[in-house]
CSV table of C-alpha atoms in Angstrom, one decimal:
chain,number,residue,atom,x,y,z
A,61,GLU,CA,0.0,0.0,-0.2
A,62,ALA,CA,1.4,3.3,-1.1
A,63,GLY,CA,1.5,5.9,1.9
A,64,VAL,CA,1.3,9.5,2.2
A,65,ALA,CA,3.0,11.2,-0.8
A,66,GLN,CA,4.4,15.0,-0.2
A,67,SER,CA,5.9,17.6,-2.7
A,68,PRO,CA,8.0,19.2,-3.2
A,69,ARG,CA,10.4,18.0,-0.3
A,70,TYR,CA,12.7,20.6,0.2
A,71,LYS,CA,12.1,24.3,-0.6
A,72,ILE,CA,13.8,28.1,-0.2
A,73,ILE,CA,12.2,30.8,-0.7
A,74,GLU,CA,12.7,34.5,0.3
A,75,LYS,CA,10.8,36.1,2.4
A,76,ARG,CA,7.0,37.4,1.0
A,77,GLN,CA,7.2,35.0,-1.9
A,78,SER,CA,4.7,32.8,-2.4
A,79,VAL,CA,5.2,28.6,-1.8
A,80,ALA,CA,2.6,25.6,-2.6
A,81,PHE,CA,3.4,22.2,-0.9
A,82,TRP,CA,0.6,19.3,-2.2
A,83,CYS,CA,0.0,15.9,-0.5
A,84,ASN,CA,-1.8,13.1,-2.1
A,85,PRO,CA,-3.4,10.6,1.3
A,86,ILE,CA,-3.8,6.7,1.5
A,87,SER,CA,-6.3,5.6,-0.9
A,88,GLY,CA,-9.4,5.6,0.9
A,89,HIS,CA,-8.4,7.2,3.8
A,90,ALA,CA,-11.2,10.3,4.5
A,91,THR,CA,-9.6,12.5,6.9
A,92,LEU,CA,-6.7,14.3,5.8
A,93,TYR,CA,-3.9,16.8,8.3
A,94,TRP,CA,-1.5,19.3,7.7
A,95,TYR,CA,1.0,20.0,10.5
A,96,GLN,CA,3.5,22.5,10.6
A,97,GLN,CA,6.7,21.4,13.0
A,98,ILE,CA,9.5,23.6,13.4
A,99,LEU,CA,12.6,22.5,14.8
A,100,GLY,CA,12.7,21.3,18.4
A,101,GLN,CA,9.0,20.8,18.3
A,102,GLY,CA,6.1,18.5,18.0
A,103,PRO,CA,3.7,19.1,15.0
A,104,LYS,CA,1.1,21.7,15.5
A,105,LEU,CA,-2.2,21.8,13.2
A,106,LEU,CA,-2.6,23.9,11.2
A,107,ILE,CA,-5.9,22.2,9.7
A,108,GLN,CA,-8.1,19.0,9.0
A,109,PHE,CA,-10.4,17.6,6.1
A,110,GLN,CA,-12.9,15.2,6.8
A,111,ASN,CA,-13.4,14.6,2.9
A,112,ASN,CA,-13.5,17.4,1.1
A,113,GLY,CA,-14.8,19.8,4.3
A,114,VAL,CA,-12.9,21.5,6.5
A,115,VAL,CA,-13.2,19.9,10.3
A,116,ASP,CA,-10.6,22.4,12.3
A,117,ASP,CA,-8.6,25.1,11.3
A,118,SER,CA,-8.6,26.7,14.5
A,119,GLN,CA,-4.1,27.1,13.9
A,120,LEU,CA,-4.3,28.1,10.7
A,121,PRO,CA,-3.1,31.9,10.6
A,122,LYS,CA,-5.5,32.5,7.8
A,123,ASP,CA,-4.1,36.1,6.4
A,124,ARG,CA,-1.3,34.3,4.7
A,125,PHE,CA,-2.2,30.7,5.0
A,126,SER,CA,-4.3,28.2,2.7
A,127,ALA,CA,-5.6,25.1,2.4
A,128,GLU,CA,-7.9,23.1,0.0
A,129,ARG,CA,-8.9,19.7,-0.3
A,130,LEU,CA,-10.7,19.2,-3.3
A,131,LYS,CA,-13.1,16.2,-4.7
A,132,GLY,CA,-11.8,15.1,-1.3
A,133,VAL,CA,-8.3,12.8,-2.4
A,134,ASP,CA,-5.4,15.4,-2.8
A,135,SER,CA,-4.4,18.6,-0.8
A,136,THR,CA,-2.6,21.5,-1.1
A,137,LEU,CA,-1.1,24.2,1.3
A,138,LYS,CA,0.1,27.2,0.2
A,139,ILE,CA,1.9,30.6,1.8
A,140,GLN,CA,1.6,33.8,0.9
A,141,PRO,CA,3.4,35.9,1.9
A,142,ALA,CA,6.1,33.6,3.6
A,143,LYS,CA,7.3,35.1,7.0
A,144,LEU,CA,11.0,33.9,8.3
A,145,GLU,CA,8.9,32.4,11.1
A,146,ASP,CA,7.6,29.9,8.6
A,147,SER,CA,10.4,28.2,8.0
A,148,ALA,CA,9.7,24.9,9.8
A,149,VAL,CA,8.7,21.1,8.3
A,150,TYR,CA,5.1,20.7,6.7
A,151,LEU,CA,3.9,17.1,7.3
A,152,CYS,CA,0.6,15.5,5.5
A,153,ALA,CA,-1.2,13.0,7.3
A,154,SER,CA,-4.4,10.6,6.7
A,155,GLY,CA,-6.6,8.6,8.4
A,156,THR,CA,-9.1,6.5,8.2
A,157,GLY,CA,-10.7,6.9,11.3
A,158,LEU,CA,-10.3,3.2,12.4
A,159,ARG,CA,-8.2,3.0,15.0
A,160,ASN,CA,-7.7,6.2,15.9
A,161,THR,CA,-4.6,6.2,13.9
A,162,ILE,CA,-2.8,9.0,11.2
A,163,TYR,CA,-0.1,8.3,8.8
A,164,PHE,CA,2.2,11.1,7.9
A,165,GLY,CA,4.5,11.7,4.9
A,166,GLU,CA,8.0,12.5,4.8
A,167,GLY,CA,7.4,15.8,5.1
A,168,SER,CA,8.0,19.3,2.8
A,169,TRP,CA,10.9,21.0,4.5
A,170,LEU,CA,10.7,24.4,3.8
A,171,THR,CA,13.5,27.5,4.4
A,172,VAL,CA,12.6,31.2,4.0
A,173,VAL,CA,15.4,33.3,4.4
B,206,GLN,CA,0.6,25.2,30.9
B,207,LYS,CA,0.6,22.6,27.8
B,208,GLU,CA,-1.7,20.3,27.3
B,209,VAL,CA,0.8,17.5,26.7
B,210,GLU,CA,4.7,17.3,28.0
B,211,GLN,CA,7.5,15.6,27.5
B,212,ASP,CA,11.0,16.2,28.6
B,213,PRO,CA,13.2,16.8,24.7
B,214,GLY,CA,16.2,15.4,26.3
B,215,PRO,CA,18.8,14.4,24.3
B,216,LEU,CA,18.9,11.1,25.9
B,217,SER,CA,21.9,8.9,25.8
B,218,VAL,CA,21.8,5.5,26.7
B,219,PRO,CA,24.3,2.7,26.0
B,220,GLU,CA,23.4,-0.3,23.4
B,221,GLY,CA,21.3,-2.9,25.2
B,222,ALA,CA,19.7,-0.8,27.8
B,223,ILE,CA,15.9,-0.3,28.6
B,224,VAL,CA,14.3,3.3,27.9
B,225,SER,CA,12.1,4.9,29.3
B,226,LEU,CA,10.3,8.1,27.8
B,227,ASN,CA,7.2,9.5,29.1
B,228,CYS,CA,4.7,12.1,28.2
B,229,THR,CA,2.4,13.9,31.0
B,230,TYR,CA,-0.7,15.6,30.2
B,231,SER,CA,-3.9,18.0,31.5
B,232,ASN,CA,-6.7,16.8,30.0
B,233,SER,CA,-8.4,14.0,31.2
B,234,ALA,CA,-10.5,14.0,27.9
B,235,PHE,CA,-7.9,12.1,26.2
B,236,GLN,CA,-9.1,8.4,25.3
B,237,TYR,CA,-6.3,7.1,22.7
B,238,PHE,CA,-2.6,8.0,23.1
B,239,MET,CA,0.0,7.0,20.3
B,240,TRP,CA,3.9,7.0,19.9
B,241,TYR,CA,5.2,7.9,17.0
B,242,ARG,CA,8.7,7.6,15.8
B,243,GLN,CA,10.6,10.2,13.9
B,244,TYR,CA,14.1,9.6,12.1
B,245,SER,CA,16.0,12.5,11.5
B,246,ARG,CA,14.9,14.0,8.1
B,247,LYS,CA,12.1,11.5,8.1
B,248,GLY,CA,7.7,11.7,9.0
B,249,PRO,CA,7.0,10.3,12.2
B,250,GLU,CA,6.0,6.4,11.8
B,251,LEU,CA,3.5,5.3,14.1
B,252,LEU,CA,5.2,2.7,16.7
B,253,MET,CA,2.6,1.8,19.4
B,254,TYR,CA,-1.5,3.0,19.8
B,255,THR,CA,-3.7,2.2,23.1
B,256,TYR,CA,-6.9,3.1,24.2
B,257,SER,CA,-7.9,4.0,27.9
B,258,SER,CA,-5.8,2.5,30.3
B,259,GLY,CA,-3.9,-0.2,30.5
B,260,ASN,CA,-0.4,-1.9,28.8
B,261,LYS,CA,0.1,-2.5,25.3
B,262,GLU,CA,3.3,-4.4,24.1
B,263,ASP,CA,4.9,-5.1,20.7
B,264,GLY,CA,8.0,-6.9,20.2
B,265,ARG,CA,10.2,-4.5,22.2
B,266,PHE,CA,8.1,-1.8,23.3
B,267,THR,CA,5.5,-1.5,25.5
B,268,ALA,CA,3.5,1.3,26.3
B,269,GLN,CA,1.8,1.9,29.2
B,270,VAL,CA,-1.1,4.3,29.9
B,271,ASP,CA,-1.7,5.9,33.6
B,272,LYS,CA,-5.5,7.6,33.5
B,273,SER,CA,-5.4,8.6,36.8
B,274,SER,CA,-1.7,10.0,36.9
B,275,LYS,CA,-2.0,11.6,33.4
B,276,TYR,CA,1.2,9.8,32.7
B,277,ILE,CA,1.8,7.9,29.4
B,278,SER,CA,5.7,5.5,29.4
B,279,LEU,CA,7.2,4.2,26.2
B,280,PHE,CA,9.7,1.2,27.2
B,281,ILE,CA,12.5,0.2,24.7
B,282,ARG,CA,14.1,-3.2,25.5
B,283,ASP,CA,17.4,-3.9,24.7
B,284,SER,CA,17.8,-0.8,22.8
B,285,GLN,CA,19.8,-0.8,19.4
B,286,PRO,CA,21.6,2.2,17.3
B,287,SER,CA,18.5,1.8,15.1
B,288,ASP,CA,16.7,3.2,17.8
B,289,SER,CA,18.1,6.4,17.8
B,290,ALA,CA,15.4,8.8,16.7
B,291,THR,CA,12.7,11.6,18.0
B,292,TYR,CA,10.1,9.5,19.7
B,293,LEU,CA,6.6,11.9,20.0
B,294,CYS,CA,3.6,11.0,22.0
B,295,ALA,CA,0.8,12.2,21.0
B,296,MET,CA,-3.3,12.0,22.6
B,297,SER,CA,-6.8,12.8,20.9
B,298,LEU,CA,-9.5,13.7,22.5
B,299,THR,CA,-12.6,11.7,20.7
B,300,SER,CA,-12.9,9.4,17.8
B,301,GLY,CA,-15.9,11.6,16.9
B,302,THR,CA,-12.7,14.7,15.6
B,303,TYR,CA,-9.3,12.9,15.4
B,304,LYS,CA,-7.5,15.9,17.1
B,305,TYR,CA,-4.4,14.9,17.3
B,306,ILE,CA,-2.0,17.2,20.3
B,307,PHE,CA,1.6,15.9,20.0
B,308,GLY,CA,4.7,16.1,22.5
B,309,THR,CA,7.5,17.9,21.1
B,310,GLY,CA,9.6,14.8,21.3
B,311,THR,CA,12.4,13.4,23.2
B,312,ARG,CA,16.0,12.9,21.1
B,313,LEU,CA,16.8,9.2,22.1
B,314,LYS,CA,20.6,8.0,21.4
B,315,VAL,CA,21.6,4.8,21.5
B,316,LEU,CA,25.4,4.5,22.2
B,317,ALA,CA,27.3,1.3,20.4
């Protein structure tokens, strides 16, 4: 079974530029999450989708971050404009709801200079 | 006070040692408890999953949950250099929303 796919793996941008990350969850997984993990910290939930609807986006900085999940499968997370403090790993995860467990992709590493 | 507290380490142990990793939490509503292992430059990988209180064993790994003390532990027996990684605890409030709260992670180094 294929895992959660993310791209790009690494991205370096200048502050005030924009960036987009893509995620393809495990086939059949209805729930999709985007987490932000700053170096030395645990993952922090940015947004959670159930199919193509948003369940929780309370910690998403909506003035600069946006996310969508069209057709309830792939998802895109966008940052515009980026700030230095956005340098982090952006982790996508998916889950079925069974056993209440989620599975992560390899992450997209963002450096803002 | 953070919802989930975890000592960041680093924790260095000799090969073959028993490792104890711990998390405390403040929200008594947490019902689901997970441990993830994260290697450098990789995404977190699910290690153990426990519902409510009790113990669960899987090979060299044992997860314990003490809800009365709001304390969870992961034990690694016969630790190997390949166990060197960051270990993250995670907790979920309800099965409806599956909102996961993570600890900061403990960096473990097993010395050969």
